[in-house]
CSV table of C-alpha atoms and ligand atoms in Angstrom, one decimal:
chain,number,residue,atom,x,y,z
A,1,UNK,CA,79.1,-57.0,35.0
A,2,UNK,CA,79.4,-59.5,32.0
A,3,UNK,CA,79.6,-57.5,28.9
A,4,UNK,CA,77.2,-59.0,26.2
A,5,UNK,CA,76.4,-58.8,22.6
A,6,UNK,CA,72.8,-59.1,20.7
A,7,UNK,CA,73.2,-60.5,17.2
A,8,UNK,CA,70.2,-59.8,15.0
A,9,UNK,CA,69.6,-56.9,17.4
A,10,UNK,CA,67.3,-55.0,14.8
A,11,UNK,CA,64.8,-57.9,14.4
A,12,UNK,CA,61.9,-59.0,16.4
A,13,UNK,CA,63.8,-61.2,18.9
A,14,UNK,CA,66.6,-58.9,19.0
A,15,UNK,CA,64.5,-56.0,20.0
A,16,UNK,CA,62.9,-58.1,22.8
A,17,UNK,CA,66.6,-58.8,24.1
A,18,UNK,CA,67.6,-55.1,23.9
A,19,UNK,CA,64.3,-54.3,25.9
A,20,UNK,CA,64.8,-57.0,28.5
A,21,UNK,CA,68.5,-56.4,29.0
A,22,UNK,CA,67.9,-52.7,30.0
A,23,UNK,CA,69.0,-52.5,33.5
A,24,UNK,CA,70.0,-56.1,33.8
A,25,UNK,CA,71.8,-56.7,37.1
A,26,UNK,CA,74.5,-59.0,35.7
A,27,UNK,CA,74.7,-58.2,31.9
A,28,UNK,CA,75.9,-54.9,30.3
A,29,UNK,CA,75.1,-54.7,26.6
A,30,UNK,CA,78.2,-53.5,24.6
A,31,UNK,CA,77.4,-54.5,21.1
A,32,UNK,CA,74.3,-54.5,18.9
A,33,UNK,CA,75.0,-56.5,15.6
A,34,UNK,CA,73.0,-57.0,12.5
A,35,UNK,CA,73.4,-57.4,8.6
A,36,UNK,CA,75.5,-55.4,6.5
A,37,UNK,CA,72.4,-53.4,5.6
A,38,UNK,CA,72.3,-51.9,9.2
A,39,UNK,CA,75.9,-51.9,10.1
A,40,UNK,CA,77.5,-48.5,10.9
A,41,UNK,CA,74.0,-46.9,11.3
A,42,UNK,CA,72.8,-45.7,14.8
A,43,UNK,CA,70.6,-48.4,16.3
A,44,UNK,CA,67.8,-45.9,16.9
A,45,UNK,CA,67.1,-45.3,13.2
A,46,UNK,CA,68.4,-48.8,12.0
A,47,UNK,CA,66.3,-50.7,14.6
A,48,UNK,CA,62.8,-50.1,13.2
A,49,UNK,CA,61.6,-50.4,16.8
A,50,UNK,CA,58.3,-52.3,16.8
A,51,UNK,CA,57.7,-53.0,20.5
A,52,UNK,CA,55.0,-51.1,22.6
A,53,UNK,CA,57.6,-49.8,25.2
A,54,UNK,CA,60.0,-47.0,24.3
A,55,UNK,CA,63.4,-48.1,23.0
A,56,UNK,CA,65.8,-48.2,25.9
A,57,UNK,CA,68.1,-45.1,26.1
A,58,UNK,CA,71.4,-47.0,26.2
A,59,UNK,CA,70.6,-48.5,22.7
A,60,UNK,CA,69.5,-45.7,20.6
A,61,UNK,CA,72.8,-44.0,20.2
A,62,UNK,CA,75.0,-47.1,19.7
A,63,UNK,CA,76.4,-47.9,16.3
A,64,UNK,CA,75.2,-51.2,14.8
A,65,UNK,CA,78.3,-53.6,14.4
A,66,UNK,CA,78.8,-56.4,12.2
A,67,UNK,CA,78.6,-60.1,13.4
A,68,UNK,CA,82.1,-61.3,12.5
A,69,UNK,CA,83.9,-62.8,15.7
A,70,UNK,CA,86.4,-60.0,15.4
A,71,UNK,CA,83.9,-57.2,15.8
A,72,UNK,CA,82.0,-58.9,18.5
A,73,UNK,CA,85.3,-59.7,20.4
A,74,UNK,CA,86.6,-56.1,19.9
A,75,UNK,CA,83.4,-54.8,21.7
A,76,UNK,CA,84.7,-56.8,24.8
A,77,UNK,CA,81.6,-59.0,24.8
A,78,UNK,CA,82.2,-62.3,26.5
A,79,UNK,CA,78.6,-63.6,25.7
A,80,UNK,CA,76.6,-63.2,22.6
A,81,UNK,CA,72.7,-63.6,22.3
A,82,UNK,CA,72.0,-64.9,18.9
A,83,UNK,CA,68.8,-63.9,17.1
A,84,UNK,CA,70.1,-64.4,13.7
A,85,UNK,CA,68.3,-66.3,10.8
A,86,UNK,CA,69.4,-70.0,11.0
A,87,UNK,CA,71.5,-70.1,7.9
A,88,UNK,CA,73.5,-67.0,9.1
A,89,UNK,CA,73.7,-68.5,12.6
A,90,UNK,CA,75.2,-71.7,11.3
A,91,UNK,CA,78.3,-69.9,10.2
A,92,UNK,CA,78.5,-67.1,12.7
A,93,UNK,CA,77.9,-68.9,15.9
A,94,UNK,CA,80.8,-71.5,15.3
A,95,UNK,CA,83.2,-68.5,14.6
A,96,UNK,CA,82.2,-66.9,17.8
A,97,UNK,CA,82.6,-70.1,19.9
A,98,UNK,CA,86.0,-70.8,18.4
A,99,UNK,CA,87.0,-67.2,19.3
A,100,UNK,CA,86.3,-67.8,22.9
A,101,UNK,CA,82.8,-66.2,23.1
A,102,UNK,CA,79.8,-68.0,24.6
A,103,UNK,CA,76.8,-68.1,22.5
A,104,UNK,CA,73.2,-68.4,23.6
A,105,UNK,CA,71.3,-69.1,20.4
A,106,UNK,CA,67.6,-68.5,19.5
A,107,UNK,CA,68.3,-69.9,16.1
A,108,UNK,CA,67.7,-73.6,15.0
A,109,UNK,CA,71.1,-74.1,13.4
A,110,UNK,CA,72.6,-76.2,16.3
A,111,UNK,CA,69.6,-77.2,18.3
A,112,UNK,CA,69.9,-80.9,17.5
A,113,UNK,CA,73.7,-81.2,17.6
A,114,UNK,CA,74.4,-84.0,20.1
A,115,UNK,CA,77.1,-81.8,22.0
A,116,UNK,CA,74.9,-78.7,22.2
A,117,UNK,CA,72.5,-78.1,25.1
A,118,UNK,CA,68.9,-77.4,24.1
A,119,UNK,CA,67.9,-75.7,27.2
A,120,UNK,CA,64.9,-74.3,29.2
A,121,UNK,CA,66.3,-73.6,32.7
A,122,UNK,CA,63.2,-75.0,34.5
A,123,UNK,CA,63.1,-78.3,32.3
A,124,UNK,CA,66.5,-79.6,31.8
A,125,UNK,CA,69.2,-77.4,33.7
A,126,UNK,CA,71.6,-80.5,33.9
A,127,UNK,CA,71.8,-80.5,30.1
A,128,UNK,CA,74.4,-77.6,30.5
A,129,UNK,CA,77.0,-80.4,31.1
A,130,UNK,CA,77.1,-81.1,27.4
A,131,UNK,CA,79.3,-78.0,27.1
A,132,UNK,CA,82.3,-79.7,28.4
A,133,UNK,CA,81.9,-82.5,25.8
A,134,UNK,CA,81.5,-79.7,23.2
A,135,UNK,CA,84.6,-77.9,24.4
A,136,UNK,CA,86.6,-81.0,24.1
A,137,UNK,CA,85.1,-82.2,20.7
A,138,UNK,CA,85.4,-78.9,18.9
A,139,UNK,CA,88.4,-77.4,20.8
A,140,UNK,CA,86.7,-74.3,21.5
A,141,UNK,CA,87.2,-71.8,24.3
A,142,UNK,CA,83.7,-70.5,23.9
A,143,UNK,CA,80.5,-72.6,23.5
A,144,UNK,CA,77.2,-72.7,21.8
A,145,UNK,CA,74.1,-73.3,23.9
A,146,UNK,CA,70.7,-73.3,22.2
A,147,UNK,CA,67.2,-72.3,22.9
A,148,UNK,CA,64.2,-74.1,21.6
A,149,UNK,CA,61.8,-73.0,19.1
A,150,UNK,CA,59.1,-70.8,20.5
A,151,UNK,CA,56.0,-73.1,20.1
A,152,UNK,CA,58.1,-76.0,21.7
A,153,UNK,CA,59.3,-73.9,24.6
A,154,UNK,CA,56.0,-73.4,26.3
A,155,UNK,CA,54.8,-77.2,25.6
A,156,UNK,CA,58.0,-78.5,27.1
A,157,UNK,CA,57.5,-76.4,30.2
A,158,UNK,CA,53.9,-77.8,30.5
A,159,UNK,CA,54.9,-81.3,30.0
A,160,UNK,CA,57.8,-81.2,32.4
A,161,UNK,CA,55.7,-81.5,35.6
A,162,UNK,CA,53.5,-84.3,33.8
A,163,UNK,CA,56.4,-86.5,32.8
A,164,UNK,CA,56.0,-88.4,36.2
A,165,UNK,CA,52.6,-89.7,34.8
A,166,UNK,CA,54.3,-91.2,31.7
A,167,UNK,CA,53.2,-89.3,28.6
A,168,UNK,CA,53.0,-91.9,25.7
A,169,UNK,CA,51.4,-89.7,22.9
A,170,UNK,CA,51.2,-86.1,22.6
A,171,UNK,CA,49.0,-84.5,20.0
A,172,UNK,CA,49.3,-80.7,19.7
A,173,UNK,CA,47.6,-78.2,17.3
A,174,UNK,CA,49.2,-74.7,17.4
A,175,UNK,CA,47.7,-71.2,16.6
A,176,UNK,CA,50.9,-69.2,16.3
A,177,UNK,CA,51.0,-65.3,16.5
A,178,UNK,CA,52.5,-63.3,13.5
A,179,UNK,CA,55.4,-61.9,15.6
A,180,UNK,CA,56.7,-65.6,15.6
A,181,UNK,CA,57.6,-65.0,11.9
A,182,UNK,CA,59.9,-62.1,12.7
A,183,UNK,CA,59.6,-58.4,11.2
A,184,UNK,CA,58.2,-57.7,8.7
A,185,UNK,CA,57.3,-61.4,8.7
A,186,UNK,CA,54.1,-62.6,7.1
A,187,UNK,CA,52.7,-60.1,4.5
A,188,UNK,CA,49.6,-58.4,5.8
A,189,UNK,CA,47.6,-59.3,2.8
A,190,UNK,CA,48.2,-63.0,3.4
A,191,UNK,CA,47.4,-63.1,7.0
A,192,UNK,CA,44.7,-60.4,7.5
A,193,UNK,CA,41.3,-62.0,7.9
A,194,UNK,CA,43.1,-65.4,7.5
A,195,UNK,CA,44.8,-68.4,9.0
A,196,UNK,CA,47.7,-70.4,7.3
A,197,UNK,CA,47.7,-74.1,8.1
A,198,UNK,CA,51.5,-74.4,7.5
A,199,UNK,CA,54.7,-73.0,9.0
A,200,UNK,CA,57.8,-74.4,7.3
A,201,UNK,CA,59.8,-76.8,9.5
A,202,UNK,CA,57.7,-75.9,12.6
A,203,UNK,CA,56.1,-79.5,13.0
A,204,UNK,CA,59.3,-81.2,12.8
A,205,UNK,CA,61.0,-78.8,15.2
A,206,UNK,CA,58.3,-79.6,17.8
A,207,UNK,CA,58.6,-83.3,17.5
A,208,UNK,CA,62.4,-83.5,17.6
A,209,UNK,CA,63.1,-80.8,20.1
A,210,UNK,CA,60.5,-82.0,22.7
A,211,UNK,CA,62.2,-85.5,22.8
A,212,UNK,CA,65.7,-83.9,23.3
A,213,UNK,CA,64.7,-81.5,26.1
A,214,UNK,CA,62.7,-84.0,28.0
A,215,UNK,CA,65.5,-86.7,27.6
A,216,UNK,CA,67.9,-87.5,30.3
A,217,UNK,CA,71.6,-86.8,30.4
A,218,UNK,CA,73.6,-90.1,30.6
A,219,UNK,CA,77.4,-90.5,30.4
A,220,UNK,CA,77.8,-87.2,28.8
A,221,UNK,CA,75.0,-87.5,26.1
A,222,UNK,CA,71.2,-86.9,25.9
A,223,UNK,CA,68.9,-90.1,25.8
A,224,UNK,CA,65.9,-88.6,24.0
A,225,UNK,CA,62.5,-89.1,25.7
A,226,UNK,CA,60.4,-92.0,24.3
A,227,UNK,CA,57.2,-90.7,23.4
A,228,UNK,CA,55.2,-90.1,20.2
A,229,UNK,CA,54.5,-86.2,19.4
A,230,UNK,CA,52.2,-85.3,16.4
A,231,UNK,CA,52.2,-81.6,15.7
A,232,UNK,CA,50.0,-79.5,13.4
A,233,UNK,CA,51.1,-75.8,13.3
A,234,UNK,CA,48.9,-72.9,12.1
A,235,UNK,CA,49.7,-69.2,11.6
A,236,UNK,CA,46.9,-67.0,13.0
A,237,UNK,CA,46.3,-63.3,12.9
A,238,UNK,CA,47.1,-62.5,16.5
A,239,UNK,CA,50.1,-60.3,17.4
A,240,UNK,CA,51.8,-62.1,20.4
A,241,UNK,CA,51.5,-65.4,22.2
A,242,UNK,CA,51.1,-68.8,20.7
A,243,UNK,CA,47.9,-70.8,21.7
A,244,UNK,CA,48.2,-74.6,21.7
A,245,UNK,CA,45.5,-77.3,22.0
A,246,UNK,CA,47.1,-80.4,23.4
A,247,UNK,CA,45.9,-83.9,23.9
A,248,UNK,CA,48.0,-86.5,25.8
A,249,UNK,CA,47.8,-90.2,26.6
A,250,UNK,CA,49.5,-91.0,29.7
A,251,UNK,CA,50.7,-94.5,30.9
A,252,UNK,CA,49.3,-93.8,34.4
A,253,UNK,CA,45.8,-92.3,34.5
A,254,UNK,CA,46.3,-89.3,36.8
A,255,UNK,CA,43.2,-87.4,38.0
A,256,UNK,CA,42.7,-83.8,36.8
A,257,UNK,CA,43.2,-82.7,40.4
A,258,UNK,CA,46.8,-84.5,40.3
A,259,UNK,CA,47.5,-82.8,37.0
A,260,UNK,CA,46.4,-79.4,38.1
A,261,UNK,CA,48.4,-79.7,41.3
A,262,UNK,CA,51.6,-80.9,39.5
A,263,UNK,CA,51.4,-77.9,37.2
A,264,UNK,CA,50.8,-75.3,39.7
A,265,UNK,CA,53.3,-76.5,42.2
A,266,UNK,CA,56.0,-76.9,39.7
A,267,UNK,CA,59.2,-74.9,40.4
A,268,UNK,CA,62.6,-75.4,38.7
A,269,UNK,CA,66.4,-74.4,39.1
A,270,UNK,CA,65.6,-70.6,38.4
A,271,UNK,CA,63.2,-70.4,41.1
A,272,UNK,CA,65.3,-72.3,43.6
A,273,UNK,CA,68.5,-70.1,42.6
A,274,UNK,CA,66.5,-66.9,42.5
A,275,UNK,CA,67.6,-66.0,39.0
A,276,UNK,CA,66.8,-62.4,38.1
A,277,UNK,CA,64.5,-63.1,35.1
A,278,UNK,CA,62.8,-66.3,36.8
A,279,UNK,CA,59.0,-65.9,37.1
A,280,UNK,CA,57.7,-66.8,40.6
A,281,UNK,CA,55.4,-69.3,39.1
A,282,UNK,CA,56.4,-70.9,35.8
A,283,UNK,CA,53.0,-72.4,35.0
A,284,UNK,CA,49.7,-70.6,36.0
A,285,UNK,CA,46.5,-72.7,35.8
A,286,UNK,CA,43.2,-70.8,34.9
A,287,UNK,CA,39.9,-72.4,35.8
A,288,UNK,CA,37.8,-70.2,33.5
A,289,UNK,CA,36.3,-72.1,30.5
A,290,UNK,CA,37.5,-69.5,28.0
A,291,UNK,CA,41.1,-69.0,29.0
A,292,UNK,CA,44.0,-68.8,28.2
A,293,UNK,CA,43.6,-66.0,25.4
A,294,UNK,CA,46.6,-64.5,23.6
A,295,UNK,CA,45.5,-60.8,24.4
A,296,UNK,CA,44.8,-61.5,28.0
A,297,UNK,CA,47.5,-64.0,29.0
A,298,UNK,CA,50.6,-63.4,26.8
A,299,UNK,CA,52.3,-61.3,29.6
A,300,UNK,CA,51.6,-63.7,32.5
A,301,UNK,CA,54.7,-63.5,34.9
A,302,UNK,CA,56.1,-60.7,32.8
A,303,UNK,CA,56.0,-62.9,29.7
A,304,UNK,CA,57.8,-65.8,31.3
A,305,UNK,CA,55.0,-67.8,32.6
A,306,UNK,CA,53.0,-70.6,30.6
A,307,UNK,CA,49.3,-70.2,31.1
A,308,UNK,CA,47.3,-73.5,31.1
A,309,UNK,CA,43.6,-73.9,31.0
A,310,UNK,CA,40.6,-76.0,29.7
A,311,UNK,CA,42.0,-78.9,31.6
A,312,UNK,CA,39.7,-82.0,30.9
A,313,UNK,CA,39.5,-85.6,30.1
A,314,UNK,CA,37.9,-87.5,27.1
A,315,UNK,CA,38.4,-91.1,26.7
A,316,UNK,CA,41.9,-92.2,27.3
A,317,UNK,CA,43.2,-88.4,26.7
A,318,UNK,CA,43.9,-85.6,28.9
A,319,UNK,CA,43.3,-82.4,27.2
A,320,UNK,CA,44.4,-78.7,27.8
A,321,UNK,CA,45.2,-75.4,26.0
A,322,UNK,CA,48.5,-73.6,26.9
A,323,UNK,CA,49.8,-70.2,25.9
A,324,UNK,CA,53.0,-68.2,26.4
A,325,UNK,CA,54.7,-65.1,25.0
A,326,UNK,CA,56.5,-66.3,21.9
A,327,UNK,CA,59.0,-63.4,21.8
A,328,UNK,CA,59.6,-63.4,25.6
A,329,UNK,CA,59.5,-67.1,27.0
A,330,UNK,CA,59.6,-68.5,23.7
A,331,UNK,CA,62.5,-66.4,22.7
A,332,UNK,CA,64.5,-63.5,24.4
A,333,UNK,CA,63.4,-64.1,28.0
A,334,UNK,CA,64.2,-67.6,28.0
A,335,UNK,CA,67.6,-66.7,26.5
A,336,UNK,CA,68.4,-64.3,29.2
A,337,UNK,CA,67.3,-66.9,32.0
A,338,UNK,CA,69.6,-69.5,30.2
A,339,UNK,CA,72.4,-67.1,30.4
A,340,UNK,CA,71.7,-66.4,34.0
A,341,UNK,CA,71.9,-70.1,34.8
A,342,UNK,CA,75.3,-70.4,32.7
A,343,UNK,CA,76.5,-67.4,34.7
A,344,UNK,CA,75.3,-68.9,38.1
A,345,UNK,CA,77.0,-72.3,37.2
A,346,UNK,CA,80.4,-70.6,36.3
A,347,UNK,CA,80.3,-70.9,32.4
A,348,UNK,CA,80.5,-67.2,31.9
B,401,LIG,P1,63.8,-61.1,12.2
B,401,LIG,O1,62.9,-60.2,12.8
B,401,LIG,O2,63.7,-61.3,10.5
B,401,LIG,O3,65.3,-60.4,12.4
B,401,LIG,C1,66.5,-61.1,11.8
B,401,LIG,C2,67.8,-60.2,12.3
B,401,LIG,O4,69.0,-60.8,11.8
B,401,LIG,C3,67.8,-58.9,11.9
B,401,LIG,O5,68.5,-58.1,13.0
B,401,LIG,C4,68.6,-58.8,10.7
B,401,LIG,O6,69.4,-57.6,10.5
B,401,LIG,C5,69.6,-59.9,11.0
B,401,LIG,N1,70.4,-60.7,9.9
B,401,LIG,C6,69.7,-61.1,8.8
B,401,LIG,N2,70.4,-61.5,7.9
B,401,LIG,C7,71.7,-61.3,8.4
B,401,LIG,C8,73.1,-61.4,8.0
B,401,LIG,N3,73.4,-62.1,6.7
B,401,LIG,N4,74.0,-61.1,8.9
B,401,LIG,C9,73.9,-60.7,10.0
B,401,LIG,N5,72.7,-60.2,10.5
B,401,LIG,C10,71.6,-60.6,9.7
B,401,LIG,O7,63.8,-62.5,12.8
B,401,LIG,P2,63.3,-62.8,14.3
B,401,LIG,O8,61.9,-63.2,14.5
B,401,LIG,O9,63.8,-61.8,15.2
B,401,LIG,O10,64.1,-64.3,14.5
B,401,LIG,C11,65.3,-64.4,14.8
B,401,LIG,C12,65.7,-65.7,15.0
B,401,LIG,O11,65.1,-66.2,16.2
B,401,LIG,C13,65.5,-66.8,14.0
B,401,LIG,O12,66.4,-67.8,13.8
B,401,LIG,C14,64.1,-67.3,14.5
B,401,LIG,O13,63.8,-68.6,13.9
B,401,LIG,C15,64.3,-67.4,15.9
B,401,LIG,N6,63.1,-67.2,16.8
B,401,LIG,C16,62.1,-66.5,16.7
B,401,LIG,C17,61.1,-66.4,17.4
B,401,LIG,C18,60.0,-65.2,17.2
B,401,LIG,O14,59.0,-65.3,18.1
B,401,LIG,N7,60.2,-64.3,16.4
B,401,LIG,C19,60.9,-67.2,18.5
B,401,LIG,C20,61.9,-68.1,18.7
B,401,LIG,C21,63.1,-68.2,17.9
B,401,LIG,P3,68.9,-56.5,9.5
B,401,LIG,O15,67.8,-55.8,10.2
B,401,LIG,O16,70.1,-55.6,9.4
B,401,LIG,O17,68.6,-57.1,8.2
């Protein structure tokens, strides 16, 4: 078993990591770390558990650790899942990598660094190769490998099988659940009976991260995909699952049947390798006119599948809606699948 730590374990994404790591066949959780406000407390009371399932038994009695490299290394962890705020991650993750620990990060801090993979295992598994350059550039025994922003993750998955048709322009409007803002997140009086047409930094993240993930690895560097992305991000009063309305102009003009087939038949490295957290079908296509819906579809494929529906054409645009769990596929689930791929490829 590989010993792992969860940094930011008391937060929204950290709790998902703790939930999904229970009984993991390859990873044993030996360290739950958070801020000085939680350090030293038992995880049970400190965790402020917000998920619908019971807190895993292994976690309740563990003492919350701090996030320094020494504290994490002393726990025996070889790998750390980071669910820290970005400003904290910027400092902590480098210290851990320098101390020989592998970091799979949910934070934005290092996503756009040229030598850091930004990874969805089904989309760009070959970008793992950047770790070699990173270790040389930075003289680290460990590494940092990043996960994308939650709203970008599901869209990149839906776009991957459509890249063959030459997407030129992608216009996306998101309706993002409140759990995407962490806990306690958006104040209830701000979001109750309301929608907020602004999420700080989210549109820029979608535009930049998509181009990196859909880019190609050439001579040890990623050449970003050449396409225009225009994102408008909204916070809405749903609990889990970001819904996105997408319009794409393709260079080729694929038929709707070609698009549906490409989405449904798409499988990636995790499915081929049989990784423990891989969904059987990464993309589920629904024919009903009123799907996907956050409440009905967020848990498709145990929260790891993207549901696509409302597939149609208007003028030169192909339109669809897509949805996935923001805390599982958009966060902890993708992080664990990412670590499973690193494990399989010998990086941990
Ligand atoms: P959150 O609920 O606010 O949790 C933040 C966690 O970080 C808590 O465990 C907190 O510990 C810890 N923390 C805060 N300041 C710290 C410090 N100075 N030192 C050490 N630990 C500290 O946030 P979240 O939604 O889980 O998000 C975590 C990260 O994942 C963020 O970078 C976010 O952008 C990213 N992300 C979130 C989602 C999502 O759906 N929520 C999806 C993708 C990516 P205490 O409890 O002790 O304060």
